[in-house]
PDB file of C-alpha atoms in Angstrom:
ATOM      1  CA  UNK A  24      55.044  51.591-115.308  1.00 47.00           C
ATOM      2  CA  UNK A  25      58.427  50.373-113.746  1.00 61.00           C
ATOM      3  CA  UNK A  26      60.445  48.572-115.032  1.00 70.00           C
ATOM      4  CA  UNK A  27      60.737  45.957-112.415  1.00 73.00           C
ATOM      5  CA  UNK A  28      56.498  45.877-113.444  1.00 85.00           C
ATOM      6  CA  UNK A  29      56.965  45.491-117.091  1.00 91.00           C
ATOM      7  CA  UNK A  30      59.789  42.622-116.824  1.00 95.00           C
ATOM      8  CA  UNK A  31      59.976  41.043-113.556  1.00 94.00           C
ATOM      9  CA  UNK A  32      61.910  37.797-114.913  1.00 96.00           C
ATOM     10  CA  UNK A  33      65.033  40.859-115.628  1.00 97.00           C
ATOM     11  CA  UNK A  34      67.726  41.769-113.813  1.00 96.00           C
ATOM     12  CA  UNK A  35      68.800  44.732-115.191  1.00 95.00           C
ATOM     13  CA  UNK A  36      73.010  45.056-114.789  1.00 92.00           C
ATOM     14  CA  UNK A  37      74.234  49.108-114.575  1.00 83.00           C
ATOM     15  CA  UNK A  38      77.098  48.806-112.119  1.00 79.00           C
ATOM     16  CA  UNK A  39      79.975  50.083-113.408  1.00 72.00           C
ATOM     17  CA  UNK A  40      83.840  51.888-112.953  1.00 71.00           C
ATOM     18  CA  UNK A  41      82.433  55.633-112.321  1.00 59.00           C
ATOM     19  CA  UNK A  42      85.402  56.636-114.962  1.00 57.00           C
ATOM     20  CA  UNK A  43      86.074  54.978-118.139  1.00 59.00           C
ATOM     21  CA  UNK A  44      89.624  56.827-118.379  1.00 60.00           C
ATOM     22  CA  UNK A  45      90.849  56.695-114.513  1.00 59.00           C
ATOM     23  CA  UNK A  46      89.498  53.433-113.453  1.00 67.00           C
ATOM     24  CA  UNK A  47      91.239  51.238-111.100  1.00 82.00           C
ATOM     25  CA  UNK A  48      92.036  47.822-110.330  1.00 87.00           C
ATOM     26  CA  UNK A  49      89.826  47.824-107.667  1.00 89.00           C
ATOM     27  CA  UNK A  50      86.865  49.478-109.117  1.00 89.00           C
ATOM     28  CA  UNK A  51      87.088  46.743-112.198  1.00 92.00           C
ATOM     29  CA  UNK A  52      87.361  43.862-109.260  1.00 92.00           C
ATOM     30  CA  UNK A  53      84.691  45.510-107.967  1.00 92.00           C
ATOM     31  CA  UNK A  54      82.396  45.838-110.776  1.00 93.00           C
ATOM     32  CA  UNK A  55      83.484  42.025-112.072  1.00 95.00           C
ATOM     33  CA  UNK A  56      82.330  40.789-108.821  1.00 95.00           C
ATOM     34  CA  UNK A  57      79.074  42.336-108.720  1.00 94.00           C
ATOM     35  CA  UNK A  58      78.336  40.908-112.359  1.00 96.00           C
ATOM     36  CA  UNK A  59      78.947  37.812-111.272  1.00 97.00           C
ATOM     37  CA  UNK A  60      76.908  37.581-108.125  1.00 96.00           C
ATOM     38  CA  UNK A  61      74.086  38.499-109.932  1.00 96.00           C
ATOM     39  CA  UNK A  62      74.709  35.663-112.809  1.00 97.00           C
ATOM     40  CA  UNK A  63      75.026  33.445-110.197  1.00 97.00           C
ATOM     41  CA  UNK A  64      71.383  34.796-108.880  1.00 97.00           C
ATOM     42  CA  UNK A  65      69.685  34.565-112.280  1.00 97.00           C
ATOM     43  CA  UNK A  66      70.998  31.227-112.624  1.00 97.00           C
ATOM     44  CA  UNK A  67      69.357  29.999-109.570  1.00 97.00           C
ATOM     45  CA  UNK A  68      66.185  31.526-110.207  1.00 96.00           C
ATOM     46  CA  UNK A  69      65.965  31.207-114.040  1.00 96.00           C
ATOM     47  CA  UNK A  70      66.108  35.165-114.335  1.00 96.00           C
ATOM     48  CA  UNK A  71      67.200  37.189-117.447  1.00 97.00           C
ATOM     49  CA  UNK A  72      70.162  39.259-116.925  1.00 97.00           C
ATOM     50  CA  UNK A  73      70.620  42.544-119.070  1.00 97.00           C
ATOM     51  CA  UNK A  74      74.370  44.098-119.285  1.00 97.00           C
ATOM     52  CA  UNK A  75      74.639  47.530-120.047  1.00 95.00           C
ATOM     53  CA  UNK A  76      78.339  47.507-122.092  1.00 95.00           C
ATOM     54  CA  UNK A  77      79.933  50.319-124.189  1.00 95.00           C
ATOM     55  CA  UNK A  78      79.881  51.184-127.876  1.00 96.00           C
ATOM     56  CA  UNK A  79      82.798  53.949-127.408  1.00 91.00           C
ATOM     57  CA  UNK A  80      85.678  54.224-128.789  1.00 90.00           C
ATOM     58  CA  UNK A  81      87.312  52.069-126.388  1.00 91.00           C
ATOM     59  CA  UNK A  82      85.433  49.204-127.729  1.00 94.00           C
ATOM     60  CA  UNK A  83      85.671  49.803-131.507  1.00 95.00           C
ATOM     61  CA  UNK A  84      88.690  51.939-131.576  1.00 91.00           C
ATOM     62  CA  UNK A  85      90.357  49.668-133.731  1.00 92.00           C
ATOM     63  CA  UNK A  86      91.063  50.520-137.490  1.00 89.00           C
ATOM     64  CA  UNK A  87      90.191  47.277-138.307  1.00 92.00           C
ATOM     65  CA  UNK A  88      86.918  46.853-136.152  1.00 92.00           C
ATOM     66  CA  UNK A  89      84.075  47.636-138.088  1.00 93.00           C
ATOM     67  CA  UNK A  90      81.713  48.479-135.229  1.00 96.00           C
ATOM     68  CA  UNK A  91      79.213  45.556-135.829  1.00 97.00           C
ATOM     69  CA  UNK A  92      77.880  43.467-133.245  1.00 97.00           C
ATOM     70  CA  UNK A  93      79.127  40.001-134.645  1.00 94.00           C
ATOM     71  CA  UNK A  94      82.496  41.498-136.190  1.00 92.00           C
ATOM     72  CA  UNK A  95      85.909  41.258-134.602  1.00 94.00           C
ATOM     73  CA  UNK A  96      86.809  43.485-131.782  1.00 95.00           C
ATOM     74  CA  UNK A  97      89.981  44.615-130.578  1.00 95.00           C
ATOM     75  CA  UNK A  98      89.271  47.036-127.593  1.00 95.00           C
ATOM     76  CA  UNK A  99      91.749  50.295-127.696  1.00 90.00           C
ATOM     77  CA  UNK A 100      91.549  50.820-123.885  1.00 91.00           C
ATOM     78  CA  UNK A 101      91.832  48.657-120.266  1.00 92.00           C
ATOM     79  CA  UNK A 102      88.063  50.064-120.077  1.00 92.00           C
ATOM     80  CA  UNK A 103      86.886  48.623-123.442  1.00 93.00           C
ATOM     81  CA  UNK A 104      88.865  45.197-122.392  1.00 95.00           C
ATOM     82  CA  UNK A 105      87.063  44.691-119.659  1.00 94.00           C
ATOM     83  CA  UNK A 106      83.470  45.480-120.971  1.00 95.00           C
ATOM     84  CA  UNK A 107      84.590  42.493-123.571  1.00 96.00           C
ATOM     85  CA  UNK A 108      85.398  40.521-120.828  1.00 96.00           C
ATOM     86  CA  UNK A 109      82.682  41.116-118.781  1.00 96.00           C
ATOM     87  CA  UNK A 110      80.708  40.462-121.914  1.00 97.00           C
ATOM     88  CA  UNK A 111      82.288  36.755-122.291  1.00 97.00           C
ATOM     89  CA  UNK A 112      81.585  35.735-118.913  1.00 97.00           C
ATOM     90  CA  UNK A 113      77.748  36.498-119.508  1.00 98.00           C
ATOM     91  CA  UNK A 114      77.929  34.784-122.662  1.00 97.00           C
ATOM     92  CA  UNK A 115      78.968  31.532-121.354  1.00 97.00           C
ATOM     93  CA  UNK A 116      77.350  31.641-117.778  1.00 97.00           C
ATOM     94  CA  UNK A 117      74.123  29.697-118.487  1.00 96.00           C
ATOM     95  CA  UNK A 118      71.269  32.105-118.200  1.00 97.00           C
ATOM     96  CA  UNK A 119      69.266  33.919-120.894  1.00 97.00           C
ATOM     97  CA  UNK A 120      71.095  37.177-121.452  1.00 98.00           C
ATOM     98  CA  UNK A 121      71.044  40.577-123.441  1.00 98.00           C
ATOM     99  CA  UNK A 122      74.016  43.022-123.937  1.00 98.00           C
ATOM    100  CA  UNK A 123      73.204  46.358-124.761  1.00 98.00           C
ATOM    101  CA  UNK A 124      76.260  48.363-126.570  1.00 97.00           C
ATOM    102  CA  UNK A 125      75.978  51.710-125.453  1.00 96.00           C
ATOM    103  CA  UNK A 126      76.973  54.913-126.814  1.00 95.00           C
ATOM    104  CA  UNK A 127      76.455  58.546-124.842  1.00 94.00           C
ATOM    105  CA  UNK A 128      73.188  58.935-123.589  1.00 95.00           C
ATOM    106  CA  UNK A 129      71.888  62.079-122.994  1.00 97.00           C
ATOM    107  CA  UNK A 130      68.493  63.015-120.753  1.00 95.00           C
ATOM    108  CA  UNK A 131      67.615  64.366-117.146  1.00 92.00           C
ATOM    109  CA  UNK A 132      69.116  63.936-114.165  1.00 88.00           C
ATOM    110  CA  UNK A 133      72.462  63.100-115.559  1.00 89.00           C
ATOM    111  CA  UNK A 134      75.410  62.641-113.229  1.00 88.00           C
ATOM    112  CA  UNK A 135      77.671  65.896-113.981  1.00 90.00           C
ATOM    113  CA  UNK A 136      80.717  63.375-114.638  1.00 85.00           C
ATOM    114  CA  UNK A 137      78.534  62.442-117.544  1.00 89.00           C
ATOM    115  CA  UNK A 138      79.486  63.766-121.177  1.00 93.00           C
ATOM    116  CA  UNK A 139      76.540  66.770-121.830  1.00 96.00           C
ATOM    117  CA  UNK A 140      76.647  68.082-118.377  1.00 95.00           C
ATOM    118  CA  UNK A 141      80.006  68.071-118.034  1.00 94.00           C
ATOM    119  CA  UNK A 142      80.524  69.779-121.473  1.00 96.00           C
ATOM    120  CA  UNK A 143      77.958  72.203-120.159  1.00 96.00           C
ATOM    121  CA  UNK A 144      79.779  72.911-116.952  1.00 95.00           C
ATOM    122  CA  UNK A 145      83.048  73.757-118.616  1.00 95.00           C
ATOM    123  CA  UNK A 146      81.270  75.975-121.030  1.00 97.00           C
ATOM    124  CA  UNK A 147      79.336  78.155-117.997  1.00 96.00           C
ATOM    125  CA  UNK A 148      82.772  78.114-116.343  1.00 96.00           C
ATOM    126  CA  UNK A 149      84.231  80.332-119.287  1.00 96.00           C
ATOM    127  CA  UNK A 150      86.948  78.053-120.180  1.00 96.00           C
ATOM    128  CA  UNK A 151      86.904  75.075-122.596  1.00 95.00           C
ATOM    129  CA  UNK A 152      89.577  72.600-123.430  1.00 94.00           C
ATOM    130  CA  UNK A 153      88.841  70.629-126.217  1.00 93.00           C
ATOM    131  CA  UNK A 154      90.396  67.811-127.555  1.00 92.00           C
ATOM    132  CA  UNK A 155      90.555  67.909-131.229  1.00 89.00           C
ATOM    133  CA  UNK A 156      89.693  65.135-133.856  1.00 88.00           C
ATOM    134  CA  UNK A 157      87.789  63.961-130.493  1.00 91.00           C
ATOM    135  CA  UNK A 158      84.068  62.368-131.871  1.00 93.00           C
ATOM    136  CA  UNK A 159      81.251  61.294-129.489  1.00 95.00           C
ATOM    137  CA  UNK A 160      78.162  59.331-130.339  1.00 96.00           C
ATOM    138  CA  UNK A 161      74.932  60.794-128.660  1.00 97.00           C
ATOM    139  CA  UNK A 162      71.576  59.049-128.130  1.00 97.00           C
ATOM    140  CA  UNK A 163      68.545  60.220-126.362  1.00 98.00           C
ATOM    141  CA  UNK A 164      67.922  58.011-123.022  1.00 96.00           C
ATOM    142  CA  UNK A 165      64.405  58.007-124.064  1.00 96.00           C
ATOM    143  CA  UNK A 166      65.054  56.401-127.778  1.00 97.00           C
ATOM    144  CA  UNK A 167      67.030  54.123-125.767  1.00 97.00           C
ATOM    145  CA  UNK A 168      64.240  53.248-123.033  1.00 96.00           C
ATOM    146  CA  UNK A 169      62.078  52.228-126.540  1.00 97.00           C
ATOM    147  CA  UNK A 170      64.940  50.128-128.118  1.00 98.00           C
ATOM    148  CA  UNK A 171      65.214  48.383-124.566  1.00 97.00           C
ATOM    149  CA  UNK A 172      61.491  47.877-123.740  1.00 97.00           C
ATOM    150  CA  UNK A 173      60.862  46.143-127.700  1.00 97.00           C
ATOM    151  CA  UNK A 174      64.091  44.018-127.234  1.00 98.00           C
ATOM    152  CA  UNK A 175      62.600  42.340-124.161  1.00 97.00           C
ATOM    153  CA  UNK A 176      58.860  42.595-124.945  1.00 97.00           C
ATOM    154  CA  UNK A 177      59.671  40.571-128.090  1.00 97.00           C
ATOM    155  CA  UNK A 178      62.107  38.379-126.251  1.00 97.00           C
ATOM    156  CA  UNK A 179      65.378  39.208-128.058  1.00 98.00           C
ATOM    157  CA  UNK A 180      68.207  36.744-126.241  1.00 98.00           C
ATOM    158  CA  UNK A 181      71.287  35.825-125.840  1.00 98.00           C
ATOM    159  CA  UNK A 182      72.887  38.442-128.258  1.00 98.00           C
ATOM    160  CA  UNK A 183      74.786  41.919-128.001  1.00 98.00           C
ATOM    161  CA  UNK A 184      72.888  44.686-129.525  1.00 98.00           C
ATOM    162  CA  UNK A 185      74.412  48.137-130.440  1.00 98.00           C
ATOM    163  CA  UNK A 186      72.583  51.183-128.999  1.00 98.00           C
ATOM    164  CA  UNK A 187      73.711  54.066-131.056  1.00 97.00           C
ATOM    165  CA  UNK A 188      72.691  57.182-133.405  1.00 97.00           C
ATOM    166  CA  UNK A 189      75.718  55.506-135.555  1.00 96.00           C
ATOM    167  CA  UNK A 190      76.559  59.301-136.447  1.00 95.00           C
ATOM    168  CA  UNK A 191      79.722  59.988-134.702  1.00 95.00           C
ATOM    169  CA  UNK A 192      79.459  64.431-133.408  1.00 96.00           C
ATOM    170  CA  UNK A 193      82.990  66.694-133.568  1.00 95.00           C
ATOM    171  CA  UNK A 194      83.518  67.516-129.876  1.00 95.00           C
ATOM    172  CA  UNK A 195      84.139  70.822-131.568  1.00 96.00           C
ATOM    173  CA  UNK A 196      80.121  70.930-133.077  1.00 96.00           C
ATOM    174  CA  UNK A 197      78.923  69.445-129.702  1.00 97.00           C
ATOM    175  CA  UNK A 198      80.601  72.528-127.345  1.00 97.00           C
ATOM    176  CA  UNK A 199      79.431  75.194-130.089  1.00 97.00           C
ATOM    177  CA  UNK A 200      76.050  73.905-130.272  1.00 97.00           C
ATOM    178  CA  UNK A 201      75.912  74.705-126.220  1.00 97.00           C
ATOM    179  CA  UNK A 202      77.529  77.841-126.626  1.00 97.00           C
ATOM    180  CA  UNK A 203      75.096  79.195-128.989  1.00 96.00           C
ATOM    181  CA  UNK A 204      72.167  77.621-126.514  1.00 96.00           C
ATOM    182  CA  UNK A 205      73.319  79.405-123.643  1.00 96.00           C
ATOM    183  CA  UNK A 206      74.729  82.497-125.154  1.00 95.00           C
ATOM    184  CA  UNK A 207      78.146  81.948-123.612  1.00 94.00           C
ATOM    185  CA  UNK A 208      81.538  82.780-125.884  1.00 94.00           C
ATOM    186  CA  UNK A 209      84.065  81.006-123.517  1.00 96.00           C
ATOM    187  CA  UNK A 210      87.884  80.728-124.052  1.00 96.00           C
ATOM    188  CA  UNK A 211      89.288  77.728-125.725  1.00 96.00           C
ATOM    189  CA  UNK A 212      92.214  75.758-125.092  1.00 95.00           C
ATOM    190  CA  UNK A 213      92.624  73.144-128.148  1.00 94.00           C
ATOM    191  CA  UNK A 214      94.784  70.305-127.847  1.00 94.00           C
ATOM    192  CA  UNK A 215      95.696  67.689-130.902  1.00 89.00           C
ATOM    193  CA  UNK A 216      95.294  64.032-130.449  1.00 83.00           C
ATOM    194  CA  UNK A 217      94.320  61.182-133.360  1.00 80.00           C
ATOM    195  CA  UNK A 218      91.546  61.222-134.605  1.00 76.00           C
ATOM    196  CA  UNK A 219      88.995  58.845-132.778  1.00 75.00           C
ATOM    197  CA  UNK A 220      86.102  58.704-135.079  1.00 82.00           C
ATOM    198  CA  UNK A 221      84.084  55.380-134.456  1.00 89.00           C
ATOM    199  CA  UNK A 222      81.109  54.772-136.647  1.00 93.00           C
ATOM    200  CA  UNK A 223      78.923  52.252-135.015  1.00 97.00           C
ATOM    201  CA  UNK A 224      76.659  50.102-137.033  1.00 97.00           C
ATOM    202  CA  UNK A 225      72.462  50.500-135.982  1.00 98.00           C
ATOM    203  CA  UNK A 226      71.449  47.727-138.818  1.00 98.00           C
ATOM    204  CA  UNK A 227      71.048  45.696-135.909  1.00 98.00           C
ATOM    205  CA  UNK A 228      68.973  47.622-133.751  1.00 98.00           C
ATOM    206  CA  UNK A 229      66.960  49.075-136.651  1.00 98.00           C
ATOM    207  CA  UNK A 230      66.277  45.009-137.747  1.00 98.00           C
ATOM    208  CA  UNK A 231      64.966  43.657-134.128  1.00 98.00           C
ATOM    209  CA  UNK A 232      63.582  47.433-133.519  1.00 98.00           C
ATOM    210  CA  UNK A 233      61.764  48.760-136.531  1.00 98.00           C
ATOM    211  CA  UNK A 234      60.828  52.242-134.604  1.00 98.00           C
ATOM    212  CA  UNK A 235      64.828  53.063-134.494  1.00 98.00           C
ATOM    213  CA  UNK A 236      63.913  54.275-138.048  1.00 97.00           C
ATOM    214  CA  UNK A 237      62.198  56.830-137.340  1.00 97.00           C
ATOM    215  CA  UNK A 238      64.239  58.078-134.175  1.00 97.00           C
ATOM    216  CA  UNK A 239      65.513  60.926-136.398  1.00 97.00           C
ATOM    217  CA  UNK A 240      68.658  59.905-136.367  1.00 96.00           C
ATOM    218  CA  UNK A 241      71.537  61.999-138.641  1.00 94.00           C
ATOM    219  CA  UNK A 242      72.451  65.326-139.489  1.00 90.00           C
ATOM    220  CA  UNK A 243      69.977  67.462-137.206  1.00 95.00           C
ATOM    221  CA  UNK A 244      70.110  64.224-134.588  1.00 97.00           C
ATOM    222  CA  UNK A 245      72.272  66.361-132.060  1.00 97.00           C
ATOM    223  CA  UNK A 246      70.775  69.560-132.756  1.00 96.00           C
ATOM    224  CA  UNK A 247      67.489  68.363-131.541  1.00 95.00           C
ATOM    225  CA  UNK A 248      69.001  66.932-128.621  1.00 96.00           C
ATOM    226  CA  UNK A 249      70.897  70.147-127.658  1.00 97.00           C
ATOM    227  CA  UNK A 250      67.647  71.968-127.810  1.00 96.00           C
ATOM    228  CA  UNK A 251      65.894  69.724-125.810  1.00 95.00           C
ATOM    229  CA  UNK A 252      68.107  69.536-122.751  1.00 96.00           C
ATOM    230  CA  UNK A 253      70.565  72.698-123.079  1.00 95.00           C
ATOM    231  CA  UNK A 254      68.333  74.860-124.863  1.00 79.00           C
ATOM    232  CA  UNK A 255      65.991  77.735-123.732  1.00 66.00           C
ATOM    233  CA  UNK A 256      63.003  75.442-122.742  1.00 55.00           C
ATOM    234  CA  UNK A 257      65.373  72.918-121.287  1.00 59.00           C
ATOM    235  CA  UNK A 258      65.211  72.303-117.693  1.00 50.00           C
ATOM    236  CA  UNK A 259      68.488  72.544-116.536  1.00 46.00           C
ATOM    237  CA  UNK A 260      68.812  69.528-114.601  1.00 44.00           C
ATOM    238  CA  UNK A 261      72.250  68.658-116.343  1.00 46.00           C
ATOM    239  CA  UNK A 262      73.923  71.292-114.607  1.00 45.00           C
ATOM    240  CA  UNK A 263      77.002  69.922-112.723  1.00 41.00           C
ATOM    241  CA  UNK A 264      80.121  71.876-111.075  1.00 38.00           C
ATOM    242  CA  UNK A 265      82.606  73.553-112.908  1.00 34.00           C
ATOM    243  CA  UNK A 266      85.298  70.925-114.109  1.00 34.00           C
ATOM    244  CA  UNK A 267      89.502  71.559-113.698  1.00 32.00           C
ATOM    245  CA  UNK A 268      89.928  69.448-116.803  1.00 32.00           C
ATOM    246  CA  UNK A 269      88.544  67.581-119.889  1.00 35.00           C
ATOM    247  CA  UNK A 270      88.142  63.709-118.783  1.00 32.00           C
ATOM    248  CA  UNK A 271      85.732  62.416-122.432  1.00 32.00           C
ATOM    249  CA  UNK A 272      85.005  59.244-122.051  1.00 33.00           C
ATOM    250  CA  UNK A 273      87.474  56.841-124.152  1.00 31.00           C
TER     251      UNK A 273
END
């Protein structure tokens, strides 16, 4: 069933800047605007709106942010700003709300600027650059469907919910778990940079969403994801063309 079916009082919010590390002022105007046209709608016609915002390490970045829904934030990059901002305006706008925190997901039909097909590009095209002390956060777009559809079946409001694995993945582990999938040794180009590792806290989701428990999150979390959409019986729908450079999302 749709989702439009399941939850026609929600307006579901997934505009966004297409890059989180070469966004503009206009794509941010742009995006800003569009979130508030449709609070604006929802207000008039007593409609939910749902804001999909970012658990990255643009948002929690901060050495003293401890990745927690209700703890302070102190966004690292213009990106992570405006998601806070973005998230303020909802908050105060007078309509029931929910603000999802997401982290990478991973499924079909993935744009290839997307994190997985991206990575899997560069790794077909024989060269990889990889940022080290780089750490991404991967979640299966199907675990998050589930944490979604229980958040508004039981009416979960007004609040910001982190949508996370909360196990932050090497970029290093991520490209060699491909490689070894698709049987492809390509050339590496490392290049240092601080560490980002940004642990995001799931005792949120796993309270209002008791199933998160048993989502399999932790040590084999990625490797079952890799095998699912890189591996042998994976259809290769995340195939996207062959990138120039690096751009993870920050």
């Amino acid at each position: 069933m749709a989702f439009g079916d399941r939850f026609p009082d929600v307006t579901a919010i997934a505009v966004g800047v297409s890059s989180t590390v070469n966004g503009t002022v206009e794509e941010f105007d742009r995006e800003a605007a569009a979130v508030y046209e449709v609070l604006r709608d929802c207000r008039e016609t007593g409609r939910t709106a749902l804001y999909f915002s970012t658990a990255s390490a643009g948002m929690y970045g901060a050495p003293d942010s401890p990745g927690t829904e209700e703890g302070p934030v102190f966004p690292q990059t213009i990106y992570g700003r405006h998601k806070l901002a973005i998230e303020a305006a909802i908050a105060v706008s007078g309509v029931d709300w929910l603000v999802l925190r997401l982290s990478h997901l991973v499924g079909d039909w993935q744009p290839p600027h997307q994190l997985l097909p991206f990575l899997v590009s560069m790794v077909k095209s024989g060269e990889v650059t990889v940022f080290r002390n780089s750490h991404r956060d991967l979640v299966d777009v199907r675990h998050a469907v589930e944490v979604i559809d229980t958040l508004l079946t039981n009416n979960v409001r007004r609040t910001i919910v982190n949508m996370a694995s909360g196990v932050p993945e090497p970029i290093e582990r991520i490209v060699r778990g491909i490689e070894s999938r698709l049987g492809v040794e390509p050339n590496w180009k490392v290049v240092d940079r601080p560490s980002d590792t940004t642990v995001v806290s799931t005792e949120k989701m796993r309270q209002l969403v008791p199933a998160a428990n048993n989502f399999g999150f932790g040590p084999r979390y990625l490797d079952d994801l890799l095998d699912r959409y890189v591996g042998p019986s994976a259809d290769k729908r995340i195939d996207g063309p062959t990138p120039e450079v690096v751009r993870t999302r920050s």
